[in-house]
Short mmCIF file of C-alpha atoms in Angstrom, two decimals:
data_model
loop_
_atom_site.label_atom_id
_atom_site.label_comp_id
_atom_site.label_asym_id
_atom_site.label_seq_id
_atom_site.Cartn_x
_atom_site.Cartn_y
_atom_site.Cartn_z
CA MET A 1110 0.00 0.00 0.00
CA THR A 1111 1.52 3.27 -1.15
CA VAL A 1112 -1.22 5.84 -0.55
CA SER A 1113 -3.69 6.12 2.35
CA VAL A 1114 -6.41 8.67 3.12
CA GLN A 1115 -7.66 8.07 6.63
CA GLU A 1116 -9.06 9.62 9.80
CA ALA A 1117 -6.70 7.65 12.02
CA ASP A 1118 -3.32 8.90 13.18
CA PHE A 1119 -0.11 7.23 11.97
CA ASP A 1120 3.24 6.30 13.45
CA ALA A 1121 6.08 7.80 11.42
CA GLY A 1122 8.69 5.42 12.83
CA THR A 1123 6.68 2.36 11.87
CA GLU A 1124 6.12 3.69 8.35
CA ILE A 1125 9.78 4.59 7.85
CA ALA A 1126 10.94 1.20 9.09
CA ALA A 1127 8.54 -0.57 6.74
CA LEU A 1128 10.14 1.06 3.68
CA SER A 1129 13.42 -0.77 4.22
CA ALA A 1130 12.22 -3.88 6.07
CA GLY A 1131 13.71 -7.10 4.70
CA ARG A 1132 15.94 -5.45 2.09
CA ASP A 1133 19.54 -4.25 2.02
CA ASP A 1134 19.54 -2.02 -1.06
CA VAL A 1135 17.93 1.04 0.54
CA GLY A 1136 20.55 3.66 1.36
CA ALA A 1137 18.31 6.55 2.35
CA VAL A 1138 14.80 7.27 3.60
CA ALA A 1139 13.70 10.91 3.60
CA SER A 1140 10.45 11.77 5.35
CA PHE A 1141 8.15 14.70 6.06
CA VAL A 1142 5.44 15.12 8.70
CA GLY A 1143 2.95 18.01 8.46
CA LEU A 1144 1.23 19.21 11.66
CA VAL A 1145 -1.77 21.39 12.50
CA ARG A 1146 -0.41 24.80 13.48
CA ALA A 1147 -2.26 27.10 15.90
CA ASP A 1148 -1.78 30.35 13.98
CA LYS A 1149 -2.11 33.39 16.20
CA ALA A 1150 -2.65 36.94 14.99
CA ALA A 1151 -0.41 39.72 16.25
CA GLY A 1152 -1.64 43.04 17.66
CA ALA A 1153 -5.16 44.12 18.57
CA SER A 1154 -6.89 41.10 17.08
CA ALA A 1155 -4.65 38.66 18.94
CA GLY A 1156 -6.58 35.60 19.97
CA THR A 1157 -9.65 36.12 17.82
CA ASP A 1158 -8.31 34.13 14.92
CA ALA A 1159 -6.27 31.52 16.75
CA VAL A 1160 -6.93 28.14 15.18
CA GLN A 1161 -8.69 25.90 17.69
CA ALA A 1162 -9.20 23.00 15.30
CA MET A 1163 -9.44 22.27 11.60
CA THR A 1164 -11.49 19.93 9.47
CA LEU A 1165 -10.03 18.34 6.36
CA GLU A 1166 -12.54 17.69 3.57
CA HIS A 1167 -11.61 15.68 0.49
CA TYR A 1168 -13.02 14.20 -2.72
CA PRO A 1169 -13.26 10.44 -2.05
CA GLY A 1170 -12.08 8.48 -5.06
CA MET A 1171 -10.28 11.34 -6.78
CA THR A 1172 -8.05 11.98 -3.77
CA GLU A 1173 -6.50 8.52 -3.85
CA LYS A 1174 -6.04 8.67 -7.64
CA ALA A 1175 -4.45 12.13 -7.50
CA LEU A 1176 -1.99 11.03 -4.79
CA GLN A 1177 -1.10 7.87 -6.73
CA GLU A 1178 -0.48 9.92 -9.88
CA ILE A 1179 1.88 12.21 -7.95
CA VAL A 1180 3.78 9.17 -6.65
CA THR A 1181 3.97 7.69 -10.15
CA GLU A 1182 5.31 11.01 -11.47
CA ALA A 1183 7.99 11.02 -8.74
CA GLN A 1184 8.93 7.42 -9.58
CA GLY A 1185 9.46 8.50 -13.19
CA ARG A 1186 11.76 11.35 -12.21
CA TRP A 1187 13.96 9.68 -9.59
CA GLU A 1188 15.29 6.20 -8.77
CA LEU A 1189 13.01 5.28 -5.89
CA GLN A 1190 12.73 2.00 -4.00
CA GLY A 1191 9.61 2.81 -2.03
CA VAL A 1192 7.14 5.61 -1.34
CA ARG A 1193 4.53 6.03 1.40
CA VAL A 1194 1.96 8.82 1.54
CA ILE A 1195 -0.65 9.19 4.32
CA HIS A 1196 -3.08 12.10 4.49
CA ARG A 1197 -5.56 12.43 7.34
CA VAL A 1198 -9.10 13.78 6.95
CA GLY A 1199 -11.76 14.83 9.44
CA ARG A 1200 -11.36 17.08 12.48
CA LEU A 1201 -7.84 17.67 13.82
CA LEU A 1202 -6.48 19.72 16.72
CA PRO A 1203 -3.34 21.92 16.81
CA GLY A 1204 -0.26 19.76 17.20
CA GLU A 1205 -1.85 16.75 15.50
CA ARG A 1206 -0.25 15.15 12.46
CA ILE A 1207 -1.98 15.81 9.11
CA VAL A 1208 0.28 14.37 6.42
CA PHE A 1209 3.19 11.97 6.05
CA VAL A 1210 5.47 11.42 3.06
CA ALA A 1211 8.46 9.09 3.07
CA VAL A 1212 10.68 8.08 0.16
CA ALA A 1213 13.29 5.33 0.05
CA SER A 1214 16.17 5.38 -2.41
CA SER A 1215 19.75 4.22 -2.81
CA HIS A 1216 21.07 7.70 -2.14
CA ARG A 1217 19.91 10.74 -0.21
CA GLY A 1218 19.73 13.11 -3.16
CA ASP A 1219 16.87 11.31 -4.86
CA ALA A 1220 15.11 10.68 -1.53
CA PHE A 1221 15.21 14.34 -0.45
CA ALA A 1222 14.17 15.66 -3.87
CA ALA A 1223 11.31 13.19 -4.37
CA CYS A 1224 9.96 13.80 -0.85
CA GLU A 1225 9.83 17.56 -1.42
CA PHE A 1226 8.36 17.13 -4.91
CA ILE A 1227 5.55 14.91 -3.61
CA MET A 1228 4.65 17.44 -0.88
CA ASP A 1229 4.74 20.38 -3.33
CA TYR A 1230 2.48 18.57 -5.81
CA LEU A 1231 0.18 17.28 -3.08
CA LYS A 1232 -0.45 20.82 -1.89
CA THR A 1233 -1.58 22.02 -5.33
CA ARG A 1234 -3.07 18.91 -6.99
CA ALA A 1235 -4.67 16.63 -4.39
CA PRO A 1236 -8.32 17.53 -3.63
CA PHE A 1237 -8.18 18.37 0.08
CA TRP A 1238 -9.59 21.50 1.69
CA LYS A 1239 -8.98 22.85 5.20
CA LYS A 1240 -11.60 24.66 7.26
CA GLU A 1241 -10.31 26.31 10.42
CA GLU A 1242 -12.29 26.81 13.61
CA THR A 1243 -11.46 30.07 15.43
CA PRO A 1244 -13.13 32.05 18.23
CA ALA A 1245 -14.52 34.31 15.47
CA GLY A 1246 -16.07 31.37 13.58
CA GLY A 1247 -15.20 28.95 10.81
CA ARG A 1248 -13.19 29.94 7.74
CA TRP A 1249 -11.99 28.05 4.70
CA VAL A 1250 -8.25 28.33 4.19
CA ASP A 1251 -7.30 30.23 1.02
CA ALA A 1252 -4.84 28.66 -1.38
CA ARG A 1253 -1.46 30.40 -1.30
CA GLU A 1254 0.44 31.59 -4.34
CA SER A 1255 3.65 30.41 -2.68
CA ASP A 1256 2.32 26.84 -2.95
CA ASP A 1257 1.81 27.27 -6.70
CA SER A 1258 5.32 28.64 -7.14
CA ALA A 1259 6.75 25.81 -5.01
CA ALA A 1260 5.09 23.27 -7.31
CA GLY A 1261 6.00 25.26 -10.42
CA ARG A 1262 9.73 24.99 -9.83
CA TRP A 1263 9.51 21.25 -10.61
CA ALA A 1264 8.08 21.90 -14.09
CA THR A 1265 9.93 20.20 -16.92
CA ASN A 1266 10.20 21.79 -20.33
CA MET B 1050 -27.59 13.33 -21.52
CA THR B 1051 -27.40 13.18 -17.75
CA VAL B 1052 -24.32 14.02 -15.68
CA LYS B 1053 -23.51 13.87 -11.97
CA VAL B 1054 -22.32 17.19 -10.54
CA LEU B 1055 -20.36 17.49 -7.27
CA PHE B 1056 -19.38 20.52 -5.19
CA PHE B 1057 -16.77 20.69 -2.44
CA ALA B 1058 -15.56 22.87 0.44
CA GLY B 1059 -16.62 26.54 0.51
CA LEU B 1060 -18.50 26.16 -2.77
CA ARG B 1061 -20.52 23.24 -1.35
CA GLU B 1062 -21.43 25.34 1.67
CA ALA B 1063 -22.36 28.38 -0.44
CA LEU B 1064 -24.64 26.28 -2.65
CA GLY B 1065 -26.12 24.32 0.24
CA THR B 1066 -25.66 21.03 -1.62
CA GLY B 1067 -22.84 18.61 -2.37
CA SER B 1068 -24.21 16.87 -5.46
CA GLU B 1069 -26.98 16.63 -7.98
CA SER B 1070 -27.89 14.64 -11.06
CA LEU B 1071 -28.65 16.88 -13.99
CA ALA B 1072 -30.17 16.26 -17.44
CA LEU B 1073 -28.37 18.66 -19.73
CA PRO B 1074 -30.25 20.69 -22.31
CA GLY B 1075 -28.95 20.54 -25.88
CA GLY B 1076 -26.13 22.94 -26.50
CA VAL B 1077 -24.32 22.30 -23.22
CA ALA B 1078 -21.33 20.35 -24.46
CA THR B 1079 -18.43 21.29 -22.15
CA VAL B 1080 -17.76 21.65 -18.42
CA GLY B 1081 -17.61 25.41 -18.99
CA GLY B 1082 -21.08 25.28 -20.54
CA LEU B 1083 -22.31 23.32 -17.52
CA ARG B 1084 -20.75 25.91 -15.19
CA ASP B 1085 -22.54 28.73 -17.07
CA LEU B 1086 -25.85 26.84 -17.00
CA LEU B 1087 -25.65 26.39 -13.21
CA ALA B 1088 -24.42 29.95 -12.54
CA ALA B 1089 -27.39 31.32 -14.51
CA ARG B 1090 -29.76 29.99 -11.82
CA GLY B 1091 -29.02 33.15 -9.84
CA GLU B 1092 -28.12 33.31 -6.14
CA PRO B 1093 -26.40 31.42 -4.65
CA TRP B 1094 -25.42 29.63 -7.87
CA SER B 1095 -23.62 32.65 -9.28
CA ALA B 1096 -20.83 31.63 -6.89
CA LEU B 1097 -19.81 29.24 -9.69
CA ALA B 1098 -19.04 32.25 -11.85
CA THR B 1099 -17.43 34.37 -9.11
CA THR B 1100 -15.30 31.81 -7.21
CA LYS B 1101 -11.68 32.86 -7.73
CA ASN B 1102 -9.65 30.27 -9.61
CA LEU B 1103 -12.53 27.76 -9.74
CA ARG B 1104 -11.22 24.25 -10.36
CA VAL B 1105 -13.01 21.52 -12.32
CA ALA B 1106 -12.50 17.77 -12.32
CA LEU B 1107 -14.06 15.55 -15.01
CA ASN B 1108 -14.31 11.89 -13.97
CA GLN B 1109 -11.86 12.66 -11.17
CA GLN B 1110 -9.19 14.28 -13.37
CA MET B 1111 -8.50 18.03 -13.30
CA VAL B 1112 -9.51 19.61 -16.62
CA GLY B 1113 -9.97 23.01 -18.24
CA LEU B 1114 -13.38 24.55 -18.89
CA ASP B 1115 -13.21 23.49 -22.54
CA ALA B 1116 -13.29 19.76 -21.69
CA PRO B 1117 -16.16 18.02 -23.56
CA LEU B 1118 -18.99 16.24 -21.71
CA LYS B 1119 -20.71 12.93 -22.38
CA GLY B 1120 -23.58 11.13 -20.68
CA GLY B 1121 -22.72 9.58 -17.32
CA ASP B 1122 -19.80 11.91 -16.65
CA GLU B 1123 -18.96 12.99 -13.09
CA VAL B 1124 -18.12 16.70 -12.93
CA ALA B 1125 -16.81 18.31 -9.74
CA PHE B 1126 -16.45 22.04 -9.08
CA PHE B 1127 -14.31 23.27 -6.18
CA PRO B 1128 -12.02 26.07 -4.97
CA PRO B 1129 -8.21 25.70 -5.19
CA VAL B 1130 -7.02 22.87 -2.96
CA THR B 1131 -5.45 23.49 0.47
CA GLY B 1132 -4.27 20.12 1.78
CA GLY B 1133 -0.90 19.11 3.15
#
């Protein structure tokens, strides 16, 4: 299993160990864990928009396909021996894990690059949406241009 | 022809529905045409015309508004994604 979309938490150590279990050709595993951050506003409005929780909505069916396509794209660009992607959905609290990406390869260069590529593409291509709960009410998170430019730097001509 | 239409996130909330099955009138041949047909219903459906950077998926693949439709297609409209 390469891609999972689930409400349950995950154990990063277990997932990382599984990528090289029973084989001796893996030289590097690079991993990333994304967490819910309790953003706090500065100044007069401090506290009114602190994130108390967030809910992750997704498009069942398309989400899994989109993630698998991103993994397949990464496998075409780098020499990878294993990939694991987990994205949580549902209601999450600050400090909780949202997303996990780990990539196994012979050498660190490919592992680092592929891990970052998968996260950059996930953020702009996988159909997830975050809604934050704050003392002032709920608000959908706006997409950031910096995410588009992060994904754009991997474009091939 | 009949298509299944899905809405997600802020757009789903604005429209007050997540899905509908729709028999298309003749002349609606693309996802852009479907978007215009729905937006013409007036409030709150005009959100389909005003949502910034509206995204469209046809049968669970991201497409442009010029993508052609056929009977049985699943079309999803949603705002830019914010996962990760």
